[in-house]
mmCIF file of C-alpha atoms in Angstrom:
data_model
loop_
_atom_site.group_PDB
_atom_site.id
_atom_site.type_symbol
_atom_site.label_atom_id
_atom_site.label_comp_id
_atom_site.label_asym_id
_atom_site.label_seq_id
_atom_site.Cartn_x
_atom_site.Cartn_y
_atom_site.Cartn_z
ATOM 1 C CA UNK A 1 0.000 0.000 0.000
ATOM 2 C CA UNK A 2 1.405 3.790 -0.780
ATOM 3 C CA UNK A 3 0.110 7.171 -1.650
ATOM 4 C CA UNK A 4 0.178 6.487 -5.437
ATOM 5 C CA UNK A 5 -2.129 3.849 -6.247
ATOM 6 C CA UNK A 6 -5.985 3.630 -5.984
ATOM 7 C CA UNK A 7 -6.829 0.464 -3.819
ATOM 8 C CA UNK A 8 -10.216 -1.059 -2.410
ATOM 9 C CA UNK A 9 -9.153 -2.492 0.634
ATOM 10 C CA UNK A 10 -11.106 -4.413 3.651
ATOM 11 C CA UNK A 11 -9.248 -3.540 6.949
ATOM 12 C CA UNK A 12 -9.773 -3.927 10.887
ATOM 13 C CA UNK A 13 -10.456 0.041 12.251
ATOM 14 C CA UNK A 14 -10.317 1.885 15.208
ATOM 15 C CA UNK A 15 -11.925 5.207 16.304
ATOM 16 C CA UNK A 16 -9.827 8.088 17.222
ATOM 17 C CA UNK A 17 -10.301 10.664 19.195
ATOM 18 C CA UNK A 18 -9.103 14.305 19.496
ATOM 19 C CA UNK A 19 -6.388 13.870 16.359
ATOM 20 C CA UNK A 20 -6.829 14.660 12.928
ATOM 21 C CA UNK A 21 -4.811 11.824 11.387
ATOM 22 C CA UNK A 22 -2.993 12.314 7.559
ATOM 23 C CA UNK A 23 -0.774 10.696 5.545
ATOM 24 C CA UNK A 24 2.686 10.767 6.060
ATOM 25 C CA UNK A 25 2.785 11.235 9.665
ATOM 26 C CA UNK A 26 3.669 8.912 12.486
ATOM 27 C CA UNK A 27 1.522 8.807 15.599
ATOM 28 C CA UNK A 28 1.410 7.290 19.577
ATOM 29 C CA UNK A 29 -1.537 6.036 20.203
ATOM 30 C CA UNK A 30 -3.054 4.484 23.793
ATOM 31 C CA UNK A 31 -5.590 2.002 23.225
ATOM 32 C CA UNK A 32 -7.864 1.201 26.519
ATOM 33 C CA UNK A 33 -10.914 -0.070 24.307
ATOM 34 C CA UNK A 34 -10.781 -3.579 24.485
ATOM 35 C CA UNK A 35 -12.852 -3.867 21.203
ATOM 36 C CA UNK A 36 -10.128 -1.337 20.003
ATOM 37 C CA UNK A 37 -7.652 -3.531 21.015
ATOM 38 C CA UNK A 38 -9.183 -6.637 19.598
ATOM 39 C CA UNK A 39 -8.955 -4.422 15.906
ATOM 40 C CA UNK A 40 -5.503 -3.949 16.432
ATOM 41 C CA UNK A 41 -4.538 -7.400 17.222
ATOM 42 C CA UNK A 42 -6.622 -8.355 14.150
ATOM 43 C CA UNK A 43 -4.163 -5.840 12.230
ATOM 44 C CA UNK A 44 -0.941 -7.322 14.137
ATOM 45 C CA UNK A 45 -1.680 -10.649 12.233
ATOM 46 C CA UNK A 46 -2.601 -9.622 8.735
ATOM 47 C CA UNK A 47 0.437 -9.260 6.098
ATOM 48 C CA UNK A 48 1.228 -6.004 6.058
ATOM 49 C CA UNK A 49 0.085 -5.122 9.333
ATOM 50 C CA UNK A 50 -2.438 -2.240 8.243
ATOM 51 C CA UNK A 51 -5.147 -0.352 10.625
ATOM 52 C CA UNK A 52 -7.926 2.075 9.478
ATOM 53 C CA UNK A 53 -8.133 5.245 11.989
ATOM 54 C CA UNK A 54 -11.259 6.478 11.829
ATOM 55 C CA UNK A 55 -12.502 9.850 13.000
ATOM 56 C CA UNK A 56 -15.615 11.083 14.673
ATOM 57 C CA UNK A 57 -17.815 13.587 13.089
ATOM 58 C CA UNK A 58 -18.393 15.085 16.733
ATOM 59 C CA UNK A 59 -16.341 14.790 19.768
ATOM 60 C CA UNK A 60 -17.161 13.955 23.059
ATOM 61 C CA UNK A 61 -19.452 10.653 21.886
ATOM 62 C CA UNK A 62 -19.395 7.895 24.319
ATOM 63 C CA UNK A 63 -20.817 5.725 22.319
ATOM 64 C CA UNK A 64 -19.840 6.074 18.451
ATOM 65 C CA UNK A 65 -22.646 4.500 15.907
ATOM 66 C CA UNK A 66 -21.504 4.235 11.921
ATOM 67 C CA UNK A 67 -22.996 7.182 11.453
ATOM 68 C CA UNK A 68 -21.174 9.163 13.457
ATOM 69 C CA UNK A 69 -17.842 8.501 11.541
ATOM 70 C CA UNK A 70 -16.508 10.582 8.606
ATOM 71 C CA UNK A 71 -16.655 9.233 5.432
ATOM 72 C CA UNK A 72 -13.165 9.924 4.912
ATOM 73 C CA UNK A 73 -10.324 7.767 7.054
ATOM 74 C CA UNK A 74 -6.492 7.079 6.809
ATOM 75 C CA UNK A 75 -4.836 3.715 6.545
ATOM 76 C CA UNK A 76 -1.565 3.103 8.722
ATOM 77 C CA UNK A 77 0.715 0.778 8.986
ATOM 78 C CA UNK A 78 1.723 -0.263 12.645
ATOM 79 C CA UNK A 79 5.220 -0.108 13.338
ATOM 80 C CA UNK A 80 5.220 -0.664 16.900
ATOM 81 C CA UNK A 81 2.379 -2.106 19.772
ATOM 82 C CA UNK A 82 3.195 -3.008 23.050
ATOM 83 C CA UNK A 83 0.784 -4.179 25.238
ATOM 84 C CA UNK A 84 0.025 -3.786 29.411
ATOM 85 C CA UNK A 85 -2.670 -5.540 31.376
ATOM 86 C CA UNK A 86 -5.072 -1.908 31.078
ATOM 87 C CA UNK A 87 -3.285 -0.212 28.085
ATOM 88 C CA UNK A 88 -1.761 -1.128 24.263
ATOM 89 C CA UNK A 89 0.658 1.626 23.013
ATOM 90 C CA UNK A 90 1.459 1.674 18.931
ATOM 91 C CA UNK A 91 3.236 3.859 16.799
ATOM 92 C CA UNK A 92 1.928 3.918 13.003
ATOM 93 C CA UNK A 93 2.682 5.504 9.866
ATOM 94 C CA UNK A 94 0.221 7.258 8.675
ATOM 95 C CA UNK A 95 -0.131 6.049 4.480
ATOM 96 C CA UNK A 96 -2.796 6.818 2.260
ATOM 97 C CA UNK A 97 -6.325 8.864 3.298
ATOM 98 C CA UNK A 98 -9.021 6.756 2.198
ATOM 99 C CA UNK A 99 -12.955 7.194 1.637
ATOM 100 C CA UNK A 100 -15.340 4.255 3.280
ATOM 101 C CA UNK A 101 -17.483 2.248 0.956
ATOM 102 C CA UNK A 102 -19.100 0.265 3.543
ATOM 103 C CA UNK A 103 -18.909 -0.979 7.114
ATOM 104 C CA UNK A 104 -18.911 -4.484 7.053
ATOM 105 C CA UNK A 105 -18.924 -4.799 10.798
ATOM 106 C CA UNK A 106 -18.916 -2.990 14.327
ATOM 107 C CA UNK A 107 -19.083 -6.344 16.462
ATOM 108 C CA UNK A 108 -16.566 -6.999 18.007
ATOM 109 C CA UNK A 109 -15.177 -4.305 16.027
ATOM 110 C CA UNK A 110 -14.835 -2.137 13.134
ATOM 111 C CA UNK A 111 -13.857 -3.824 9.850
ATOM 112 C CA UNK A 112 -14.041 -0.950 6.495
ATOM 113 C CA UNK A 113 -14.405 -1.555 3.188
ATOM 114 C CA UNK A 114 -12.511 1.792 1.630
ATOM 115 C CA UNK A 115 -10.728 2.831 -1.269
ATOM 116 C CA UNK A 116 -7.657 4.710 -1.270
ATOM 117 C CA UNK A 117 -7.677 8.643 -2.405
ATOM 118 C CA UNK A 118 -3.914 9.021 -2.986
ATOM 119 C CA UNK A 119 -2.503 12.224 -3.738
ATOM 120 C CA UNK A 120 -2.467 13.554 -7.076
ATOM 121 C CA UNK A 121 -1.207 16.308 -7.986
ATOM 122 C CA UNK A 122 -2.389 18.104 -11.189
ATOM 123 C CA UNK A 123 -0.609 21.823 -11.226
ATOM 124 C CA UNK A 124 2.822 21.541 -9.930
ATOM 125 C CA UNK A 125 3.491 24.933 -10.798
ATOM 126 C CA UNK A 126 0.379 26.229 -8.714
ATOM 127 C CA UNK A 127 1.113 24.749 -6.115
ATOM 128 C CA UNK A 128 4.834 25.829 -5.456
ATOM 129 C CA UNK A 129 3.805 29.403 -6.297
ATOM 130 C CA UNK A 130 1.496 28.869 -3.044
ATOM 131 C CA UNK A 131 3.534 27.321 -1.329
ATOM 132 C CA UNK A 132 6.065 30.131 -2.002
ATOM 133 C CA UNK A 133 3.285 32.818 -0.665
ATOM 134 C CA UNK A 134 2.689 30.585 2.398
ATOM 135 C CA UNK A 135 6.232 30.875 3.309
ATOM 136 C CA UNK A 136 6.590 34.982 2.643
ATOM 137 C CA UNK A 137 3.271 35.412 4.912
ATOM 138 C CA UNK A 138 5.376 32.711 7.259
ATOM 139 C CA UNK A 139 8.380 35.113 7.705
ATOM 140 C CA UNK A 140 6.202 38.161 8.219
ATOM 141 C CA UNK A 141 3.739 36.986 11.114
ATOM 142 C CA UNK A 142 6.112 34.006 12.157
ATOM 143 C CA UNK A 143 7.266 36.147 15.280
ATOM 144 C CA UNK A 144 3.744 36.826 16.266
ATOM 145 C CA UNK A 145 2.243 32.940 15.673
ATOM 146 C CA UNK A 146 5.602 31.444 16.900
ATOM 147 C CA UNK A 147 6.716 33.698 19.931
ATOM 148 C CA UNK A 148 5.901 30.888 22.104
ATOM 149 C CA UNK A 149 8.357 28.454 20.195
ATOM 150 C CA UNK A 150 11.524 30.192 19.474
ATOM 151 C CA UNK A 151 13.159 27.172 17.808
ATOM 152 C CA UNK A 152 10.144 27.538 15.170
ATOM 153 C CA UNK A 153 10.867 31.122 15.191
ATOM 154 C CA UNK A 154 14.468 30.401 14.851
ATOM 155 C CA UNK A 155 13.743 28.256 11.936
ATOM 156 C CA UNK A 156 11.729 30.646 9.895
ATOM 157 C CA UNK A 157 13.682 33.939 10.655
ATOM 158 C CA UNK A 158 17.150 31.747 9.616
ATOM 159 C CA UNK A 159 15.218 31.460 6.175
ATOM 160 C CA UNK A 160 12.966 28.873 4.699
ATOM 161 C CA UNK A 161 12.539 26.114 1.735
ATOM 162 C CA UNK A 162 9.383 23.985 1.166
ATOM 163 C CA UNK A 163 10.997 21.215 2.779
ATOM 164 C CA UNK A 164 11.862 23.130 6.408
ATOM 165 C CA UNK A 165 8.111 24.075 6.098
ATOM 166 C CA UNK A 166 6.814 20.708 5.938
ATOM 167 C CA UNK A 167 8.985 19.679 8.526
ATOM 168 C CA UNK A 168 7.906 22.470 10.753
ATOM 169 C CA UNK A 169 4.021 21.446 9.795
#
C-alpha cells in the first residue's frame, strides 16, 4: 500500500479521538478499548500489518454508531504495539487517506471496506507558487504565531525552503 495507487481495501479500524490523522505522519496512540484492542490485534496478524483510523464527526461521543464517523479515514501501517494488562501503546505511519465504501462490521469491532484517495497532484506549478506565498506570509507573522516556540521562530527567521516548512508542519 502507498500514496500512489488507488486500492479497495477491507481492513480492521479503530476510532480516534481528538487527532486529525494524515498521511505521512507517524503517531502514539493508547488504546484502553478492548474492542479497540481486539482491531488492532486483528491488524498485528494480517500481512502487512495495516489499521484504518477512523474519526468522529463530533467529539465527546461515548458511544460512536456508523454514522457518526466521517466518510473519509487514513490507513496506517503499525510499526510498533506493546501491550500492558489496562493499556496497548502503537506507533503507526500514517499512508494513504481513504474514503469508506461500507462498514462491514462494528461487532466486536470495526472492519471498512474503503478505497484509497492518494494524492495527485495536477498543477505543480500552482502549487509551489502557493507554497512560495505561504512561506513569505510565514516570515512576516512568524514572530507573532511562533513567539511561544523560538526554535520555530528560529527556523523561519534563519530562512525557509518547502521542505523546512513541511517539517515544521
Amino acid at each position: 500500500m502507498d500514496n500512489i495507487e488507488v486500492l479497495t481495501l477491507t481492513m480492521p479500524a479503530i476510532v480516534v479521538k481528538a487527532i486529525v490523522p494524515l498521511p505521512s505522519n507517524e503517531l502514539n496512540l493508547d488504546i484502553v478499548n478492548n474492542d479497540n484492542k481486539m482491531a488492532v490485534r486483528q491488524a498485528l496478524i494480517s500481512k502487512d500489518k495495516t489499521l484504518l483510523l477512523l474519526t468522529q464527526k463530533s467529539f465527546g461521543l461515548e458511544e460512536v454508531k456508523p454514522e457518526d464517523i466521517n466518510k473519509m479515514c487514513v490507513a496506517c501501517k503499525i510499526l510498533t504495539s506493546t501491550e500492558s494488562a489496562s493499556i496497548m501503546k502503537l506507533k503507526v505511519e500514517c499512508i494513504v487517506r481513504c474514503e469508506i465504501q461500507d462498514i462491514l462490521s462494528t461487532n466486536p469491532f470495526y472492519i471498512c471496506n474503503v478505497v484509497t484517495k492518494p494524492f495527485i497532484s495536477t498543477d505543480l506549478d500552482n502549487e509551489v507558487a502557493s507554497l512560495r506565498l505561504v512561506i513569505k506570509e510565514l516570515e512576516k507573522i512568524g514572530p507573532i504565531i511562533f513567539r511561544e516556540r523560538p526554535a520555530v521562530l528560529k527556523q523561519i527567521s534563519g530562512g525557509i525552503t518547502a521542505d523546512k516548512l513541511c517539517d515544521i508542519i
